[in-house]
CSV table of C-alpha atoms in Angstrom, one decimal:
chain,number,residue,atom,x,y,z
A,33,MET,CA,20.9,-12.4,-8.7
A,34,GLY,CA,21.7,-15.1,-11.2
A,35,LEU,CA,21.1,-18.8,-11.5
A,36,LEU,CA,23.3,-20.9,-9.3
A,37,PRO,CA,26.0,-21.8,-8.5
A,38,PHE,CA,27.3,-18.9,-6.5
A,39,ASN,CA,30.3,-18.9,-4.2
A,40,TYR,CA,30.6,-16.0,-1.9
A,41,LEU,CA,31.2,-14.8,1.7
A,42,PHE,CA,29.0,-12.3,3.5
A,43,SER,CA,29.9,-9.1,5.3
A,44,PRO,CA,27.9,-8.9,8.2
A,45,LEU,CA,9.2,4.9,3.3
A,46,GLN,CA,8.4,7.6,2.9
A,47,GLN,CA,4.6,7.6,2.1
A,48,PRO,CA,3.1,10.3,-0.2
A,49,ASP,CA,1.3,13.2,1.5
A,50,ALA,CA,-1.9,11.7,3.0
A,51,GLN,CA,-4.2,14.6,2.1
A,52,LYS,CA,-3.0,14.5,-1.5
A,53,ARG,CA,-2.9,10.8,-2.1
A,54,ASN,CA,-5.9,9.8,0.0
A,55,ARG,CA,-4.7,6.2,0.0
A,56,LEU,CA,-4.6,3.6,2.7
A,57,ARG,CA,-2.1,0.8,2.0
A,58,ARG,CA,-2.7,-2.1,4.4
A,59,VAL,CA,-0.2,-4.8,4.2
A,60,VAL,CA,-0.7,-8.4,5.3
A,61,GLN,CA,1.6,-11.4,5.5
A,62,LYS,CA,0.4,-14.9,6.3
A,63,PRO,CA,-1.1,-16.5,8.1
A,64,LEU,CA,-4.5,-15.0,7.3
A,65,GLN,CA,-7.0,-17.1,9.3
A,66,THR,CA,-10.3,-15.4,9.7
A,67,HIS,CA,-13.0,-16.5,7.3
A,68,LEU,CA,-16.0,-14.2,6.9
A,69,LYS,CA,-18.8,-14.5,4.4
A,70,GLY,CA,-16.7,-16.3,1.8
A,71,PHE,CA,-13.8,-13.9,2.0
A,72,PHE,CA,-10.5,-14.2,3.9
A,73,LEU,CA,-9.7,-11.0,5.8
A,74,PRO,CA,-6.6,-10.1,7.8
A,75,ARG,CA,-7.5,-10.6,11.5
A,76,PRO,CA,-6.4,-10.3,14.2
A,77,TRP,CA,-4.2,-7.3,13.2
A,78,LYS,CA,-1.5,-8.0,15.8
A,79,GLN,CA,-0.4,-11.1,13.8
A,80,PHE,CA,0.6,-9.0,10.8
A,81,TRP,CA,3.4,-6.7,9.8
A,82,GLN,CA,1.8,-3.7,8.3
A,83,ILE,CA,2.4,-0.3,6.7
A,84,LYS,CA,-0.4,2.2,7.4
A,85,SER,CA,-1.1,5.6,6.0
A,86,GLN,CA,-2.8,8.3,8.0
A,87,THR,CA,-6.1,8.2,6.1
A,88,SER,CA,-9.0,5.8,5.8
A,89,GLY,CA,-11.0,4.6,2.8
A,90,HIS,CA,-8.8,1.8,1.2
A,91,ARG,CA,-9.0,-1.6,2.6
A,92,LEU,CA,-7.5,-4.8,1.4
A,93,SER,CA,-10.2,-7.3,0.5
A,94,ALA,CA,-10.1,-10.8,-1.0
A,95,ALA,CA,-12.4,-12.8,-3.1
A,96,PRO,CA,-12.1,-15.6,-5.7
A,97,CYS,CA,-10.3,-14.3,-8.7
A,98,GLY,CA,-13.1,-15.0,-11.1
A,99,SER,CA,-15.5,-12.9,-9.1
A,100,ARG,CA,-13.3,-10.0,-8.3
A,101,ALA,CA,-14.5,-6.7,-9.8
A,102,MET,CA,-11.9,-5.1,-12.1
A,103,SER,CA,-13.5,-1.6,-11.8
A,104,ALA,CA,-11.7,1.0,-9.7
A,105,GLY,CA,-14.9,2.7,-8.6
A,106,ALA,CA,-15.7,3.2,-5.0
A,107,GLY,CA,-16.8,0.1,-3.1
A,108,THR,CA,-15.6,-2.4,-5.7
A,109,LEU,CA,-12.9,-5.0,-5.2
A,110,LYS,CA,-9.6,-4.5,-7.0
A,111,PRO,CA,-7.4,-7.4,-8.2
A,112,LEU,CA,-5.3,-8.9,-5.5
A,113,ILE,CA,-1.8,-10.3,-6.1
A,114,ALA,CA,0.3,-12.6,-4.0
A,115,VAL,CA,4.1,-12.4,-3.9
A,116,GLY,CA,6.1,-15.4,-2.7
A,117,GLN,CA,9.3,-15.8,-0.7
A,118,VAL,CA,10.9,-19.3,-0.7
A,119,THR,CA,14.1,-21.1,0.2
A,120,SER,CA,14.9,-23.3,-2.8
A,121,THR,CA,17.3,-26.2,-2.3
A,122,PRO,CA,18.7,-28.8,-4.8
A,123,ASN,CA,15.7,-30.9,-3.9
A,124,LYS,CA,13.2,-30.2,-6.7
A,125,ASP,CA,10.3,-32.2,-5.2
A,126,HIS,CA,10.7,-30.4,-1.9
A,127,ASN,CA,10.7,-27.0,-3.6
A,128,LEU,CA,7.6,-27.9,-5.6
A,129,GLU,CA,5.8,-28.9,-2.5
A,130,CYS,CA,6.7,-25.6,-0.8
A,131,CYS,CA,5.7,-23.5,-3.8
A,132,SER,CA,2.4,-25.5,-4.3
A,133,HIS,CA,1.4,-24.8,-0.7
A,134,LEU,CA,1.9,-21.0,-1.2
A,135,ILE,CA,0.0,-21.1,-4.5
A,136,ARG,CA,-3.0,-22.9,-3.0
A,137,GLU,CA,-3.0,-20.5,0.0
A,138,ALA,CA,-2.9,-17.5,-2.2
A,139,ALA,CA,-5.7,-18.8,-4.5
A,140,GLN,CA,-7.8,-19.5,-1.4
A,141,ARG,CA,-7.4,-16.0,-0.3
A,142,GLY,CA,-8.5,-14.5,-3.6
A,143,ALA,CA,-5.2,-13.7,-5.4
A,144,CYS,CA,-5.5,-13.7,-9.2
A,145,ILE,CA,-1.8,-13.8,-9.8
A,146,VAL,CA,0.9,-15.6,-7.8
A,147,PHE,CA,4.5,-14.5,-8.3
A,148,LEU,CA,7.4,-16.9,-7.5
A,149,PRO,CA,11.1,-16.0,-7.3
A,150,GLU,CA,14.1,-16.7,-9.5
A,151,ALA,CA,15.2,-20.3,-9.1
A,152,PHE,CA,11.8,-21.4,-7.7
A,153,ASP,CA,12.5,-24.8,-9.2
A,154,PHE,CA,15.8,-25.4,-7.5
A,155,ILE,CA,19.2,-23.9,-6.4
A,156,GLY,CA,22.1,-26.2,-7.2
A,157,SER,CA,25.2,-26.4,-5.1
A,158,ASN,CA,27.6,-26.4,-8.1
A,159,THR,CA,27.5,-26.0,-11.9
A,160,GLU,CA,27.3,-29.7,-12.6
A,161,GLU,CA,24.3,-30.2,-10.4
A,162,THR,CA,22.6,-27.1,-11.8
A,163,LEU,CA,23.0,-28.3,-15.4
A,164,SER,CA,21.9,-31.9,-14.5
A,165,LEU,CA,18.7,-30.7,-12.8
A,166,ALA,CA,17.7,-28.3,-15.6
A,167,GLU,CA,14.7,-29.2,-17.8
A,168,PRO,CA,13.1,-28.1,-21.0
A,169,LEU,CA,9.9,-26.1,-21.0
A,170,GLU,CA,8.0,-29.2,-22.1
A,171,GLY,CA,9.4,-31.2,-19.1
A,172,ASP,CA,7.6,-32.6,-16.1
A,173,LEU,CA,8.0,-29.7,-13.7
A,174,ILE,CA,6.3,-27.0,-15.8
A,175,ARG,CA,3.5,-29.5,-16.7
A,176,ARG,CA,2.9,-29.9,-12.9
A,177,TYR,CA,2.9,-26.1,-12.4
A,178,ALA,CA,0.5,-25.7,-15.3
A,179,SER,CA,-1.8,-28.4,-13.8
A,180,LEU,CA,-1.6,-26.6,-10.4
A,181,GLY,CA,-2.5,-23.3,-12.0
A,182,ARG,CA,-5.6,-24.9,-13.6
A,183,GLU,CA,-6.6,-26.5,-10.3
A,184,CYS,CA,-6.4,-23.2,-8.5
A,185,GLY,CA,-7.6,-21.0,-11.3
A,186,VAL,CA,-4.7,-18.5,-11.0
A,187,TRP,CA,-2.1,-16.9,-13.2
A,188,LEU,CA,1.4,-18.0,-12.3
A,189,SER,CA,4.6,-15.9,-12.7
A,190,LEU,CA,7.4,-18.4,-12.5
A,191,GLY,CA,10.5,-16.3,-12.4
A,192,GLY,CA,13.9,-17.9,-13.2
A,193,PHE,CA,13.3,-21.4,-14.4
A,194,HIS,CA,16.5,-23.3,-15.3
A,195,GLU,CA,15.6,-24.1,-19.0
A,196,ARG,CA,17.3,-26.5,-21.3
A,197,GLY,CA,16.6,-24.7,-24.6
A,198,SER,CA,16.5,-26.1,-28.1
A,199,ASP,CA,20.3,-25.6,-28.3
A,200,TRP,CA,21.1,-27.7,-25.2
A,201,GLU,CA,22.6,-30.6,-27.1
A,202,SER,CA,25.1,-28.4,-28.9
A,203,THR,CA,25.9,-25.9,-26.1
A,204,HIS,CA,25.2,-27.7,-22.8
A,205,ARG,CA,24.2,-24.3,-21.5
A,206,ILE,CA,20.9,-23.2,-20.0
A,207,TYR,CA,18.6,-20.2,-20.0
A,208,ASN,CA,17.3,-18.3,-17.0
A,209,CYS,CA,13.7,-18.1,-18.1
A,210,HIS,CA,10.7,-16.2,-16.6
A,211,LEU,CA,7.4,-17.9,-17.5
A,212,LEU,CA,3.9,-16.6,-17.3
A,213,LEU,CA,1.1,-19.1,-17.2
A,214,ASP,CA,-2.6,-18.3,-17.5
A,215,PRO,CA,-5.3,-20.0,-15.4
A,216,LYS,CA,-5.8,-22.6,-18.1
A,217,GLY,CA,-2.1,-23.6,-17.8
A,218,THR,CA,-1.2,-22.0,-21.1
A,219,LEU,CA,2.2,-20.5,-21.5
A,220,THR,CA,1.5,-16.9,-22.4
A,221,ALA,CA,5.0,-15.5,-22.3
A,222,ALA,CA,8.6,-16.7,-21.8
A,223,TYR,CA,11.3,-14.1,-21.2
A,224,ARG,CA,14.9,-15.3,-21.1
A,225,LYS,CA,17.2,-13.2,-19.0
A,226,THR,CA,19.2,-10.7,-21.1
A,227,HIS,CA,21.5,-9.3,-18.4
A,228,LEU,CA,23.6,-12.1,-16.9
A,229,CYS,CA,25.1,-11.5,-13.4
A,230,ASP,CA,28.9,-11.6,-13.5
A,231,VAL,CA,30.0,-9.9,-10.3
A,232,GLU,CA,33.1,-10.0,-8.3
A,233,LEU,CA,33.2,-8.3,-4.9
A,234,GLU,CA,36.5,-9.1,-3.3
A,235,GLY,CA,36.1,-11.3,-0.3
A,236,ARG,CA,32.3,-11.1,-0.4
A,237,VAL,CA,30.5,-12.1,-3.6
A,238,SER,CA,31.7,-14.1,-6.6
A,239,MET,CA,29.4,-15.2,-9.4
A,240,LYS,CA,29.6,-15.7,-13.1
A,241,GLU,CA,26.3,-16.6,-14.5
A,242,SER,CA,27.6,-16.4,-18.1
A,243,ALA,CA,29.8,-19.4,-17.5
A,244,PHE,CA,26.9,-21.8,-17.9
A,245,THR,CA,23.9,-19.6,-19.0
A,246,ASN,CA,23.0,-18.2,-22.4
A,247,PRO,CA,21.7,-14.6,-22.5
A,248,GLY,CA,18.3,-14.0,-23.9
A,249,LEU,CA,18.0,-12.0,-27.1
A,250,GLU,CA,14.9,-9.9,-26.6
A,251,ILE,CA,12.6,-8.1,-24.2
A,252,VAL,CA,9.1,-9.6,-24.2
A,253,SER,CA,6.0,-7.4,-24.7
A,254,PRO,CA,3.9,-6.9,-21.6
A,255,VAL,CA,1.1,-9.4,-21.1
A,256,SER,CA,-2.5,-8.4,-20.3
A,257,THR,CA,-3.7,-10.0,-17.0
A,258,PRO,CA,-6.6,-9.4,-14.6
A,259,ALA,CA,-4.3,-7.2,-12.5
A,260,GLY,CA,-2.9,-5.2,-15.4
A,261,LYS,CA,-0.3,-5.4,-18.1
A,262,VAL,CA,2.7,-7.3,-16.7
A,263,GLY,CA,6.3,-6.8,-17.9
A,264,LEU,CA,8.7,-9.6,-17.3
A,265,ALA,CA,12.3,-9.3,-16.1
A,266,ILE,CA,14.6,-11.2,-13.7
A,267,CYS,CA,16.8,-10.2,-10.8
A,268,TYR,CA,19.9,-8.6,-12.2
A,269,ASP,CA,17.8,-6.9,-14.9
A,270,LEU,CA,16.7,-4.6,-12.0
A,271,ARG,CA,20.0,-2.7,-12.4
A,272,PHE,CA,19.2,-1.6,-15.9
A,273,PRO,CA,16.6,1.2,-16.0
A,274,GLU,CA,16.6,1.2,-19.8
A,275,MET,CA,14.7,-2.1,-19.7
A,276,SER,CA,12.0,-1.0,-17.3
A,277,LEU,CA,11.5,2.2,-19.3
A,278,ALA,CA,11.1,0.2,-22.5
A,279,LEU,CA,8.5,-2.1,-20.9
A,280,ALA,CA,6.6,0.9,-19.5
A,281,GLN,CA,6.6,2.6,-22.9
A,282,GLU,CA,5.1,-0.6,-24.3
A,283,GLY,CA,2.3,-0.4,-21.9
A,284,ALA,CA,3.5,-2.2,-18.8
A,285,GLU,CA,1.6,-1.4,-15.5
A,286,ILE,CA,3.3,-4.0,-13.4
A,287,LEU,CA,7.0,-4.8,-13.6
A,288,THR,CA,8.2,-8.1,-12.2
A,289,TYR,CA,11.7,-8.8,-10.8
A,290,PRO,CA,11.7,-12.3,-9.4
A,291,SER,CA,15.1,-12.5,-7.7
A,292,ALA,CA,17.7,-14.3,-5.6
A,293,PHE,CA,19.8,-11.4,-4.3
A,294,THR,CA,22.8,-12.0,-2.1
A,295,VAL,CA,22.8,-10.7,1.4
A,296,THR,CA,25.6,-8.3,0.6
A,297,THR,CA,24.0,-6.7,-2.4
A,298,GLY,CA,20.4,-7.0,-1.1
A,299,SER,CA,21.0,-5.1,2.1
A,300,ALA,CA,22.6,-2.3,0.2
A,301,HIS,CA,20.6,-2.0,-3.1
A,302,TRP,CA,17.4,-4.2,-3.1
A,303,GLU,CA,14.8,-1.8,-1.8
A,304,VAL,CA,16.2,1.4,-3.3
A,305,LEU,CA,16.4,-0.2,-6.8
A,306,LEU,CA,12.9,-1.5,-6.7
A,307,ARG,CA,11.5,1.9,-5.5
A,308,ALA,CA,13.6,3.7,-8.2
A,309,ARG,CA,12.2,1.5,-11.0
A,310,ALA,CA,8.6,2.1,-9.7
A,311,ILE,CA,9.1,5.9,-9.5
A,312,GLU,CA,10.7,6.4,-12.9
A,313,THR,CA,8.2,4.1,-14.7
A,314,GLN,CA,5.2,4.9,-12.6
A,315,CYS,CA,4.4,1.2,-12.5
A,316,TYR,CA,3.7,-1.2,-9.7
A,317,VAL,CA,6.9,-3.2,-9.1
A,318,VAL,CA,6.6,-6.8,-7.8
A,319,ALA,CA,9.6,-8.7,-6.5
A,320,ALA,CA,9.4,-12.3,-5.3
A,321,ALA,CA,12.5,-13.4,-3.6
A,322,GLN,CA,14.7,-16.2,-2.4
A,323,THR,CA,15.4,-16.1,1.4
A,324,GLY,CA,17.6,-17.9,3.9
A,325,LYS,CA,20.1,-20.8,3.5
A,326,ASN,CA,19.7,-22.5,0.2
A,327,HIS,CA,22.7,-24.8,0.7
A,328,GLU,CA,26.0,-24.8,2.6
A,329,ARG,CA,27.5,-22.1,0.4
A,330,ARG,CA,24.5,-20.0,-0.4
A,331,THR,CA,22.2,-17.7,1.6
A,332,SER,CA,19.7,-15.3,0.0
A,333,TYR,CA,18.6,-11.9,1.2
A,334,GLY,CA,14.8,-12.2,1.0
A,335,HIS,CA,12.5,-9.2,1.6
A,336,ALA,CA,10.1,-10.0,-1.2
A,337,MET,CA,8.0,-6.8,-1.7
A,338,ILE,CA,5.5,-4.8,-3.7
A,339,VAL,CA,6.1,-1.2,-4.5
A,340,ASP,CA,3.3,1.1,-5.8
A,341,PRO,CA,3.7,3.7,-8.7
A,342,TRP,CA,4.5,6.5,-6.2
A,343,GLY,CA,7.5,4.5,-4.9
A,344,SER,CA,6.0,3.4,-1.6
A,345,VAL,CA,6.6,-0.1,-0.3
A,346,ILE,CA,3.0,-1.4,0.2
A,347,ALA,CA,3.8,-5.0,1.1
A,348,GLN,CA,6.9,-6.9,2.3
A,349,CYS,CA,7.6,-10.4,3.5
A,350,GLN,CA,9.3,-11.0,6.9
A,351,GLU,CA,11.9,-13.7,7.5
A,352,GLY,CA,11.4,-17.1,6.0
A,353,PRO,CA,9.1,-18.5,3.4
A,354,GLY,CA,5.7,-16.9,3.0
A,355,LEU,CA,3.5,-14.5,1.1
A,356,CYS,CA,2.7,-10.9,1.0
A,357,TYR,CA,-0.4,-9.4,-0.7
A,358,ALA,CA,-1.5,-6.1,-2.3
A,359,GLU,CA,-4.4,-4.8,-4.4
A,360,ILE,CA,-3.5,-3.3,-7.8
A,361,ASP,CA,-5.3,0.0,-8.2
A,362,LEU,CA,-4.9,1.0,-11.9
A,363,ALA,CA,-7.0,4.2,-11.3
A,364,TYR,CA,-4.3,5.3,-8.8
A,365,LEU,CA,-1.6,4.5,-11.3
A,366,ARG,CA,-3.3,6.5,-14.0
A,367,ARG,CA,-3.8,9.4,-11.6
A,368,ILE,CA,0.0,9.5,-10.8
A,369,ARG,CA,0.8,9.4,-14.5
A,370,GLN,CA,-1.6,12.3,-15.2
A,371,GLU,CA,-0.3,14.4,-12.3
A,372,ILE,CA,3.4,13.9,-13.2
A,373,PRO,CA,3.4,13.1,-16.9
A,374,VAL,CA,7.1,12.1,-17.2
A,375,PHE,CA,6.6,10.1,-20.4
A,376,GLN,CA,5.2,13.1,-22.2
A,377,HIS,CA,8.3,15.1,-21.0
A,378,ARG,CA,10.9,12.6,-22.1
A,379,ARG,CA,13.5,13.9,-24.7
A,380,PRO,CA,14.6,10.8,-26.7
A,381,ASP,CA,16.1,13.2,-29.2
A,382,LEU,CA,18.7,14.1,-26.6
A,383,TYR,CA,19.4,10.7,-24.9
A,384,GLY,CA,22.4,8.8,-26.1
A,385,ARG,CA,24.5,11.8,-26.9
A,386,VAL,CA,26.1,14.5,-24.7
A,387,ALA,CA,27.3,17.7,-26.2
A,388,PRO,CA,31.1,18.3,-25.7
A,389,LEU,CA,32.2,21.1,-23.5
A,390,SER,CA,33.0,24.2,-25.5
């Protein structure tokens, strides 16, 4: 939920009506191994965890990002996104190798954006190690990711980079920074986490991100990508609906919550929060995740997932590192917003004040 270190102990879909929605959401998780006419398709089905609707007519397809049709018309390909699940450790080279493998695999299968989780760069075992491993945006690690993005021709959402900012020499504190790189390797947006995770659950979870991390000072405007307008957030920001509503009002169609949830909070809150943010904003919600044992004192919840604007989970990773995929259907998003026009019905003139009882 926040950049490491954490010290804690662990305590041990409803789909929309098929006739109304006329959607088929087919979910695949690696390995995708069948190559057919230049496209990678999910076969055999028994190798994959899936969510299926009761109707036909919407199949997941894959093609190189540059050739994918952006039209939502019948028979055209929609933009494909890939969401990563990793187990970061204090070993930065190992983490880069693992993430690079996922990025290349996603690009090969036609994804135009690859989303990586919070702390994709590393997870330190203590504060001193975390601060010593942090880098500036101009450092070697981000240059290597920019080069990888150029090589693969994909957008990269790098959520939760341990950044030594311009004030590092004076503060010796870092930022939790979500970066968005275009296929040329250009940094198009950098969001610094505004809500820092200071949580104390007696006997289960103890973390104080603010002890070594500076809070960001602003929400970043959504960025236009081949899949839609992407709004940037990080992990603990998920608990603050005001932020997601602000991004949606600024035009966001995809909200991103790269995360490192604990097992305790993840098992209780992860899916319900992601689905709530999707329903109230009528956006796609994309949540890359840390999973498994990061070091001796840290285990992450996992369950990276994609939620559609109706609030249905349309893709989810299983145990361990991997990828899940989904097509982004902006025509479907617009239809939901037209049928339930909540943003037209909002009453900002009332919010922020409650009339006293007479």
